[in-house]
JSON list of C-alpha atoms in Angstrom, two decimals:
[
{"chain": "T", "resi": 372, "resn": "MET", "atom": "CA", "xyz": [-63.97, -54.18, -36.19]},
{"chain": "T", "resi": 373, "resn": "ASN", "atom": "CA", "xyz": [-65.74, -53.57, -32.89]},
{"chain": "T", "resi": 374, "resn": "ASP", "atom": "CA", "xyz": [-66.27, -50.12, -31.34]},
{"chain": "T", "resi": 375, "resn": "ALA", "atom": "CA", "xyz": [-63.42, -50.56, -28.86]},
{"chain": "T", "resi": 376, "resn": "ASP", "atom": "CA", "xyz": [-60.87, -51.19, -31.65]},
{"chain": "T", "resi": 377, "resn": "ARG", "atom": "CA", "xyz": [-61.46, -48.01, -33.69]},
{"chain": "T", "resi": 378, "resn": "LEU", "atom": "CA", "xyz": [-58.31, -45.96, -34.09]},
{"chain": "T", "resi": 379, "resn": "ASP", "atom": "CA", "xyz": [-59.76, -42.47, -33.70]},
{"chain": "T", "resi": 380, "resn": "PRO", "atom": "CA", "xyz": [-59.77, -41.27, -30.08]},
{"chain": "T", "resi": 381, "resn": "ILE", "atom": "CA", "xyz": [-62.87, -40.02, -28.30]},
{"chain": "T", "resi": 382, "resn": "CYS", "atom": "CA", "xyz": [-62.24, -36.50, -27.00]},
{"chain": "T", "resi": 383, "resn": "VAL", "atom": "CA", "xyz": [-64.45, -34.53, -24.64]},
{"chain": "T", "resi": 384, "resn": "ASP", "atom": "CA", "xyz": [-64.25, -30.99, -23.28]},
{"chain": "T", "resi": 385, "resn": "PHE", "atom": "CA", "xyz": [-66.21, -29.80, -20.25]},
{"chain": "T", "resi": 386, "resn": "ARG", "atom": "CA", "xyz": [-66.40, -27.86, -17.01]},
{"chain": "T", "resi": 387, "resn": "LEU", "atom": "CA", "xyz": [-67.34, -30.01, -14.05]},
{"chain": "T", "resi": 388, "resn": "SER", "atom": "CA", "xyz": [-70.25, -28.63, -12.00]},
{"chain": "T", "resi": 389, "resn": "LEU", "atom": "CA", "xyz": [-70.39, -28.61, -8.20]},
{"chain": "T", "resi": 390, "resn": "SER", "atom": "CA", "xyz": [-73.36, -31.01, -8.18]},
{"chain": "T", "resi": 391, "resn": "GLU", "atom": "CA", "xyz": [-71.53, -33.46, -10.49]},
{"chain": "T", "resi": 392, "resn": "TYR", "atom": "CA", "xyz": [-68.44, -33.31, -8.26]},
{"chain": "T", "resi": 393, "resn": "ARG", "atom": "CA", "xyz": [-70.42, -33.79, -5.04]},
{"chain": "T", "resi": 394, "resn": "GLY", "atom": "CA", "xyz": [-72.37, -36.70, -6.54]},
{"chain": "T", "resi": 395, "resn": "ALA", "atom": "CA", "xyz": [-69.20, -38.43, -7.72]},
{"chain": "T", "resi": 396, "resn": "ILE", "atom": "CA", "xyz": [-67.45, -37.98, -4.37]},
{"chain": "T", "resi": 397, "resn": "ARG", "atom": "CA", "xyz": [-70.49, -39.32, -2.49]},
{"chain": "T", "resi": 398, "resn": "SER", "atom": "CA", "xyz": [-70.61, -42.34, -4.80]},
{"chain": "T", "resi": 399, "resn": "MET", "atom": "CA", "xyz": [-66.91, -43.06, -4.37]},
{"chain": "T", "resi": 400, "resn": "MET", "atom": "CA", "xyz": [-67.20, -42.74, -0.59]},
{"chain": "T", "resi": 401, "resn": "TRP", "atom": "CA", "xyz": [-70.34, -44.88, -0.41]},
{"chain": "T", "resi": 402, "resn": "ALA", "atom": "CA", "xyz": [-68.54, -47.64, -2.33]},
{"chain": "T", "resi": 403, "resn": "LEU", "atom": "CA", "xyz": [-66.10, -47.97, 0.59]},
{"chain": "T", "resi": 404, "resn": "TRP", "atom": "CA", "xyz": [-67.34, -50.19, 3.43]},
{"chain": "T", "resi": 405, "resn": "PRO", "atom": "CA", "xyz": [-66.19, -47.99, 6.37]},
{"chain": "T", "resi": 406, "resn": "TYR", "atom": "CA", "xyz": [-68.61, -45.23, 5.34]},
{"chain": "T", "resi": 407, "resn": "ARG", "atom": "CA", "xyz": [-71.49, -47.68, 5.04]},
{"chain": "T", "resi": 408, "resn": "ILE", "atom": "CA", "xyz": [-70.69, -49.05, 8.50]},
{"chain": "T", "resi": 409, "resn": "ILE", "atom": "CA", "xyz": [-70.73, -45.55, 9.99]},
{"chain": "T", "resi": 410, "resn": "VAL", "atom": "CA", "xyz": [-74.11, -44.84, 8.38]},
{"chain": "T", "resi": 411, "resn": "GLY", "atom": "CA", "xyz": [-75.46, -48.16, 9.65]},
{"chain": "T", "resi": 412, "resn": "LEU", "atom": "CA", "xyz": [-74.20, -47.53, 13.18]},
{"chain": "T", "resi": 413, "resn": "ASP", "atom": "CA", "xyz": [-75.69, -44.04, 13.08]},
{"chain": "T", "resi": 414, "resn": "ILE", "atom": "CA", "xyz": [-79.11, -45.45, 12.17]},
{"chain": "T", "resi": 415, "resn": "ILE", "atom": "CA", "xyz": [-78.84, -48.12, 14.87]},
{"chain": "T", "resi": 416, "resn": "ALA", "atom": "CA", "xyz": [-77.80, -45.50, 17.47]},
{"chain": "T", "resi": 417, "resn": "PHE", "atom": "CA", "xyz": [-80.74, -43.29, 16.52]},
{"chain": "T", "resi": 418, "resn": "ILE", "atom": "CA", "xyz": [-83.28, -46.12, 16.68]},
{"chain": "T", "resi": 419, "resn": "GLY", "atom": "CA", "xyz": [-81.77, -47.46, 19.91]},
{"chain": "T", "resi": 420, "resn": "GLY", "atom": "CA", "xyz": [-81.69, -44.01, 21.51]},
{"chain": "T", "resi": 421, "resn": "LEU", "atom": "CA", "xyz": [-85.27, -43.32, 20.50]},
{"chain": "T", "resi": 422, "resn": "GLY", "atom": "CA", "xyz": [-86.38, -46.72, 21.79]},
{"chain": "T", "resi": 423, "resn": "LEU", "atom": "CA", "xyz": [-84.58, -46.29, 25.12]},
{"chain": "T", "resi": 424, "resn": "THR", "atom": "CA", "xyz": [-85.99, -42.79, 25.55]},
{"chain": "T", "resi": 425, "resn": "LEU", "atom": "CA", "xyz": [-89.55, -43.94, 24.85]},
{"chain": "T", "resi": 426, "resn": "THR", "atom": "CA", "xyz": [-89.26, -46.91, 27.25]},
{"chain": "T", "resi": 427, "resn": "GLY", "atom": "CA", "xyz": [-88.12, -44.76, 30.16]},
{"chain": "T", "resi": 428, "resn": "ALA", "atom": "CA", "xyz": [-84.34, -45.17, 30.12]},
{"chain": "T", "resi": 429, "resn": "GLY", "atom": "CA", "xyz": [-83.97, -41.41, 29.70]},
{"chain": "T", "resi": 430, "resn": "ALA", "atom": "CA", "xyz": [-80.25, -40.81, 30.28]},
{"chain": "T", "resi": 431, "resn": "SER", "atom": "CA", "xyz": [-79.09, -43.77, 28.18]},
{"chain": "T", "resi": 432, "resn": "GLY", "atom": "CA", "xyz": [-81.54, -42.95, 25.42]},
{"chain": "T", "resi": 433, "resn": "ILE", "atom": "CA", "xyz": [-80.62, -39.27, 25.30]},
{"chain": "T", "resi": 434, "resn": "THR", "atom": "CA", "xyz": [-76.92, -40.16, 25.26]},
{"chain": "T", "resi": 435, "resn": "LEU", "atom": "CA", "xyz": [-77.44, -42.54, 22.34]},
{"chain": "T", "resi": 436, "resn": "LEU", "atom": "CA", "xyz": [-79.53, -39.93, 20.50]},
{"chain": "T", "resi": 437, "resn": "GLY", "atom": "CA", "xyz": [-76.71, -37.41, 21.08]},
{"chain": "T", "resi": 438, "resn": "VAL", "atom": "CA", "xyz": [-74.21, -39.84, 19.57]},
{"chain": "T", "resi": 439, "resn": "ALA", "atom": "CA", "xyz": [-76.51, -40.31, 16.56]},
{"chain": "T", "resi": 440, "resn": "VAL", "atom": "CA", "xyz": [-76.81, -36.55, 16.07]},
{"chain": "T", "resi": 441, "resn": "VAL", "atom": "CA", "xyz": [-73.02, -36.08, 16.25]},
{"chain": "T", "resi": 442, "resn": "TRP", "atom": "CA", "xyz": [-72.44, -38.89, 13.74]},
{"chain": "T", "resi": 443, "resn": "SER", "atom": "CA", "xyz": [-75.13, -37.43, 11.45]},
{"chain": "T", "resi": 444, "resn": "LEU", "atom": "CA", "xyz": [-73.39, -34.06, 11.52]},
{"chain": "T", "resi": 445, "resn": "MET", "atom": "CA", "xyz": [-70.08, -35.77, 10.79]},
{"chain": "T", "resi": 446, "resn": "LEU", "atom": "CA", "xyz": [-71.61, -37.64, 7.83]},
{"chain": "T", "resi": 447, "resn": "GLY", "atom": "CA", "xyz": [-73.14, -34.42, 6.53]},
{"chain": "T", "resi": 448, "resn": "TRP", "atom": "CA", "xyz": [-69.72, -32.82, 6.70]},
{"chain": "T", "resi": 449, "resn": "MET", "atom": "CA", "xyz": [-68.06, -35.73, 4.85]},
{"chain": "T", "resi": 450, "resn": "PHE", "atom": "CA", "xyz": [-70.71, -36.20, 2.15]},
{"chain": "T", "resi": 451, "resn": "VAL", "atom": "CA", "xyz": [-71.81, -32.60, 1.47]},
{"chain": "T", "resi": 452, "resn": "VAL", "atom": "CA", "xyz": [-69.76, -29.82, 3.05]},
{"chain": "T", "resi": 453, "resn": "ARG", "atom": "CA", "xyz": [-66.25, -31.17, 2.50]},
{"chain": "T", "resi": 454, "resn": "PRO", "atom": "CA", "xyz": [-66.70, -31.95, -1.23]},
{"chain": "T", "resi": 455, "resn": "GLY", "atom": "CA", "xyz": [-68.12, -28.44, -1.71]},
{"chain": "T", "resi": 456, "resn": "ARG", "atom": "CA", "xyz": [-65.08, -26.89, -0.05]},
{"chain": "T", "resi": 457, "resn": "GLN", "atom": "CA", "xyz": [-62.71, -29.07, -2.09]},
{"chain": "T", "resi": 458, "resn": "TYR", "atom": "CA", "xyz": [-64.45, -27.96, -5.28]},
{"chain": "T", "resi": 459, "resn": "GLN", "atom": "CA", "xyz": [-64.04, -24.29, -4.33]},
{"chain": "T", "resi": 460, "resn": "ARG", "atom": "CA", "xyz": [-60.37, -24.70, -3.34]},
{"chain": "T", "resi": 461, "resn": "GLN", "atom": "CA", "xyz": [-59.26, -26.67, -6.39]},
{"chain": "T", "resi": 462, "resn": "GLU", "atom": "CA", "xyz": [-59.60, -24.24, -9.26]},
{"chain": "T", "resi": 463, "resn": "ARG", "atom": "CA", "xyz": [-58.93, -26.97, -11.81]},
{"chain": "T", "resi": 464, "resn": "LEU", "atom": "CA", "xyz": [-62.25, -28.67, -11.03]},
{"chain": "T", "resi": 465, "resn": "ALA", "atom": "CA", "xyz": [-64.44, -25.75, -12.11]},
{"chain": "T", "resi": 466, "resn": "ARG", "atom": "CA", "xyz": [-62.34, -24.78, -15.13]},
{"chain": "T", "resi": 467, "resn": "ASP", "atom": "CA", "xyz": [-62.07, -26.23, -18.64]},
{"chain": "T", "resi": 468, "resn": "GLN", "atom": "CA", "xyz": [-60.93, -29.83, -18.80]},
{"chain": "T", "resi": 469, "resn": "SER", "atom": "CA", "xyz": [-60.42, -32.17, -21.71]},
{"chain": "T", "resi": 470, "resn": "PHE", "atom": "CA", "xyz": [-59.97, -35.92, -21.96]},
{"chain": "T", "resi": 471, "resn": "CYS", "atom": "CA", "xyz": [-59.06, -38.07, -24.94]},
{"chain": "T", "resi": 472, "resn": "PHE", "atom": "CA", "xyz": [-59.65, -41.80, -24.79]},
{"chain": "T", "resi": 473, "resn": "GLY", "atom": "CA", "xyz": [-57.48, -43.67, -27.27]},
{"chain": "T", "resi": 474, "resn": "ASN", "atom": "CA", "xyz": [-56.98, -47.36, -27.89]},
{"chain": "T", "resi": 475, "resn": "ASP", "atom": "CA", "xyz": [-53.88, -47.58, -25.71]},
{"chain": "T", "resi": 476, "resn": "GLU", "atom": "CA", "xyz": [-54.00, -44.54, -23.44]},
{"chain": "T", "resi": 477, "resn": "VAL", "atom": "CA", "xyz": [-56.07, -41.86, -21.81]},
{"chain": "T", "resi": 478, "resn": "SER", "atom": "CA", "xyz": [-54.87, -38.26, -21.80]},
{"chain": "T", "resi": 479, "resn": "TRP", "atom": "CA", "xyz": [-56.30, -35.32, -19.91]},
{"chain": "T", "resi": 480, "resn": "THR", "atom": "CA", "xyz": [-55.64, -31.61, -19.62]},
{"chain": "T", "resi": 481, "resn": "PHE", "atom": "CA", "xyz": [-56.47, -29.17, -16.83]},
{"chain": "T", "resi": 482, "resn": "ILE", "atom": "CA", "xyz": [-55.61, -25.48, -16.48]},
{"chain": "T", "resi": 483, "resn": "ASP", "atom": "CA", "xyz": [-52.47, -26.36, -14.53]},
{"chain": "T", "resi": 484, "resn": "GLY", "atom": "CA", "xyz": [-51.11, -29.23, -16.57]},
{"chain": "T", "resi": 485, "resn": "ALA", "atom": "CA", "xyz": [-51.63, -32.30, -18.66]},
{"chain": "T", "resi": 486, "resn": "SER", "atom": "CA", "xyz": [-51.07, -36.00, -18.22]},
{"chain": "T", "resi": 487, "resn": "LYS", "atom": "CA", "xyz": [-51.53, -39.30, -19.94]},
{"chain": "T", "resi": 488, "resn": "ALA", "atom": "CA", "xyz": [-51.63, -42.88, -18.79]},
{"chain": "T", "resi": 489, "resn": "ARG", "atom": "CA", "xyz": [-52.18, -46.31, -20.23]},
{"chain": "T", "resi": 490, "resn": "TRP", "atom": "CA", "xyz": [-55.61, -47.81, -19.69]},
{"chain": "T", "resi": 491, "resn": "SER", "atom": "CA", "xyz": [-54.02, -50.28, -17.26]},
{"chain": "T", "resi": 492, "resn": "TYR", "atom": "CA", "xyz": [-53.42, -47.36, -14.85]},
{"chain": "T", "resi": 493, "resn": "PHE", "atom": "CA", "xyz": [-57.14, -47.43, -14.06]},
{"chain": "T", "resi": 494, "resn": "ASP", "atom": "CA", "xyz": [-58.74, -50.21, -12.02]},
{"chain": "T", "resi": 495, "resn": "ASP", "atom": "CA", "xyz": [-62.31, -49.78, -13.20]},
{"chain": "T", "resi": 496, "resn": "VAL", "atom": "CA", "xyz": [-65.01, -47.31, -14.13]},
{"chain": "T", "resi": 497, "resn": "MET", "atom": "CA", "xyz": [-67.74, -46.33, -11.69]},
{"chain": "T", "resi": 498, "resn": "GLU", "atom": "CA", "xyz": [-70.91, -44.95, -13.19]},
{"chain": "T", "resi": 499, "resn": "THR", "atom": "CA", "xyz": [-73.02, -42.43, -11.29]},
{"chain": "T", "resi": 500, "resn": "PRO", "atom": "CA", "xyz": [-76.20, -40.89, -12.68]},
{"chain": "T", "resi": 501, "resn": "ALA", "atom": "CA", "xyz": [-74.25, -37.92, -14.09]},
{"chain": "T", "resi": 502, "resn": "VAL", "atom": "CA", "xyz": [-70.55, -38.86, -14.15]},
{"chain": "T", "resi": 503, "resn": "TYR", "atom": "CA", "xyz": [-68.13, -41.64, -15.10]},
{"chain": "T", "resi": 504, "resn": "VAL", "atom": "CA", "xyz": [-65.31, -42.08, -12.57]},
{"chain": "T", "resi": 505, "resn": "LEU", "atom": "CA", "xyz": [-62.15, -43.75, -13.88]},
{"chain": "T", "resi": 506, "resn": "ARG", "atom": "CA", "xyz": [-60.90, -45.12, -10.58]},
{"chain": "T", "resi": 507, "resn": "HIS", "atom": "CA", "xyz": [-57.32, -45.93, -9.65]},
{"chain": "T", "resi": 508, "resn": "GLN", "atom": "CA", "xyz": [-55.21, -46.60, -6.56]},
{"chain": "T", "resi": 509, "resn": "ARG", "atom": "CA", "xyz": [-57.25, -48.20, -3.80]},
{"chain": "T", "resi": 510, "resn": "LYS", "atom": "CA", "xyz": [-60.40, -46.95, -5.60]},
{"chain": "T", "resi": 511, "resn": "ARG", "atom": "CA", "xyz": [-60.58, -43.75, -3.57]},
{"chain": "T", "resi": 512, "resn": "LEU", "atom": "CA", "xyz": [-59.22, -41.54, -6.32]},
{"chain": "T", "resi": 513, "resn": "GLY", "atom": "CA", "xyz": [-60.38, -41.10, -9.86]},
{"chain": "T", "resi": 514, "resn": "GLN", "atom": "CA", "xyz": [-60.76, -38.93, -12.92]},
{"chain": "T", "resi": 515, "resn": "LEU", "atom": "CA", "xyz": [-64.27, -37.54, -13.36]},
{"chain": "T", "resi": 516, "resn": "VAL", "atom": "CA", "xyz": [-65.92, -37.29, -16.77]},
{"chain": "T", "resi": 517, "resn": "PRO", "atom": "CA", "xyz": [-69.52, -36.03, -16.95]},
{"chain": "T", "resi": 518, "resn": "LYS", "atom": "CA", "xyz": [-71.83, -38.00, -19.22]},
{"chain": "T", "resi": 519, "resn": "ARG", "atom": "CA", "xyz": [-73.03, -34.74, -20.78]},
{"chain": "T", "resi": 520, "resn": "ALA", "atom": "CA", "xyz": [-69.49, -34.14, -22.12]},
{"chain": "T", "resi": 521, "resn": "PHE", "atom": "CA", "xyz": [-69.88, -36.79, -24.82]},
{"chain": "T", "resi": 522, "resn": "ARG", "atom": "CA", "xyz": [-70.99, -35.10, -28.02]},
{"chain": "T", "resi": 523, "resn": "THR", "atom": "CA", "xyz": [-73.12, -38.01, -29.21]},
{"chain": "T", "resi": 524, "resn": "SER", "atom": "CA", "xyz": [-74.55, -41.17, -27.76]},
{"chain": "T", "resi": 525, "resn": "ASP", "atom": "CA", "xyz": [-72.27, -43.04, -30.21]},
{"chain": "T", "resi": 526, "resn": "ASP", "atom": "CA", "xyz": [-69.22, -41.45, -28.55]},
{"chain": "T", "resi": 527, "resn": "GLU", "atom": "CA", "xyz": [-70.47, -42.51, -25.13]},
{"chain": "T", "resi": 528, "resn": "THR", "atom": "CA", "xyz": [-71.18, -46.04, -26.37]},
{"chain": "T", "resi": 529, "resn": "ARG", "atom": "CA", "xyz": [-67.68, -46.24, -27.89]},
{"chain": "T", "resi": 530, "resn": "PHE", "atom": "CA", "xyz": [-66.15, -44.97, -24.64]},
{"chain": "T", "resi": 531, "resn": "ARG", "atom": "CA", "xyz": [-68.00, -47.64, -22.65]},
{"chain": "T", "resi": 532, "resn": "ALA", "atom": "CA", "xyz": [-66.94, -50.37, -25.09]},
{"chain": "T", "resi": 533, "resn": "MET", "atom": "CA", "xyz": [-63.34, -49.15, -25.03]},
{"chain": "T", "resi": 534, "resn": "ALA", "atom": "CA", "xyz": [-63.23, -49.05, -21.23]},
{"chain": "T", "resi": 535, "resn": "GLN", "atom": "CA", "xyz": [-64.83, -52.48, -20.91]},
{"chain": "T", "resi": 536, "resn": "HIS", "atom": "CA", "xyz": [-62.41, -53.95, -23.42]},
{"chain": "T", "resi": 537, "resn": "ARG", "atom": "CA", "xyz": [-59.27, -52.32, -21.99]},
{"chain": "T", "resi": 538, "resn": "LEU", "atom": "CA", "xyz": [-60.06, -52.73, -18.31]},
{"chain": "T", "resi": 539, "resn": "LYS", "atom": "CA", "xyz": [-61.62, -56.18, -18.58]},
{"chain": "T", "resi": 540, "resn": "VAL", "atom": "CA", "xyz": [-64.38, -55.18, -16.16]},
{"chain": "T", "resi": 541, "resn": "LYS", "atom": "CA", "xyz": [-68.03, -54.45, -16.47]},
{"chain": "T", "resi": 542, "resn": "PHE", "atom": "CA", "xyz": [-69.36, -51.02, -15.74]},
{"chain": "T", "resi": 543, "resn": "PHE", "atom": "CA", "xyz": [-71.03, -50.80, -12.41]},
{"chain": "T", "resi": 544, "resn": "SER", "atom": "CA", "xyz": [-73.36, -48.36, -10.79]},
{"chain": "T", "resi": 545, "resn": "ARG", "atom": "CA", "xyz": [-72.49, -46.24, -7.81]},
{"chain": "T", "resi": 546, "resn": "THR", "atom": "CA", "xyz": [-73.51, -48.94, -5.33]},
{"chain": "T", "resi": 547, "resn": "SER", "atom": "CA", "xyz": [-72.35, -52.11, -7.03]},
{"chain": "T", "resi": 548, "resn": "GLN", "atom": "CA", "xyz": [-69.08, -53.71, -8.00]},
{"chain": "T", "resi": 549, "resn": "PRO", "atom": "CA", "xyz": [-68.07, -56.04, -10.83]},
{"chain": "T", "resi": 550, "resn": "ALA", "atom": "CA", "xyz": [-69.42, -59.58, -10.63]},
{"chain": "T", "resi": 551, "resn": "GLY", "atom": "CA", "xyz": [-67.40, -61.89, -8.45]},
{"chain": "T", "resi": 552, "resn": "ARG", "atom": "CA", "xyz": [-66.98, -59.39, -5.64]},
{"chain": "T", "resi": 553, "resn": "GLY", "atom": "CA", "xyz": [-70.29, -59.97, -3.94]},
{"chain": "T", "resi": 554, "resn": "ARG", "atom": "CA", "xyz": [-72.49, -57.65, -5.99]},
{"chain": "T", "resi": 555, "resn": "THR", "atom": "CA", "xyz": [-74.26, -57.66, -9.29]},
{"chain": "T", "resi": 556, "resn": "PRO", "atom": "CA", "xyz": [-73.19, -55.72, -12.38]},
{"chain": "T", "resi": 557, "resn": "SER", "atom": "CA", "xyz": [-75.15, -52.67, -13.48]},
{"chain": "T", "resi": 558, "resn": "SER", "atom": "CA", "xyz": [-77.91, -53.25, -15.95]},
{"chain": "T", "resi": 559, "resn": "SER", "atom": "CA", "xyz": [-77.30, -49.85, -17.57]},
{"chain": "T", "resi": 560, "resn": "LYS", "atom": "CA", "xyz": [-76.71, -49.56, -21.28]},
{"chain": "T", "resi": 561, "resn": "PRO", "atom": "CA", "xyz": [-73.62, -51.34, -22.64]}
]
């Protein structure tokens, strides 16, 4: 019997920290191409504005630098400030949470309710340095489970095996997607 087929569920209890939440949100946003395009355009605008300013095209260069600064402030808001405000507003994020990963379903409990869903509800699992994100619906939303919540490395290994088996995808890091979609799978532990 492999690890994914064990009958006993893997249950974890935790309180999500602000840094874990911010990191997971940044990773989910970075996985979406529009955000990467905005960052790329911001870098190009900055370099172009700097180049134009240094070559004597003052007004054009300063305008382009201004655009780059505005976009940088916007990105800072989206990647840092906004997730911090969401964390403070949503009391459930900073309070006790529990998840149980069974063979057929995943259940979770927050201070304001509980839910359960079949594994097929989730599209995939994104792995960040500190958090697993069980993503669903257009991959912008997900359930966050800190790696530190697993009591033992065996529980984490079983969770990974169960997710891989049920979702039929490979785990991938915060900047890659499953093979076949243009990127390489994560080389992190199985």
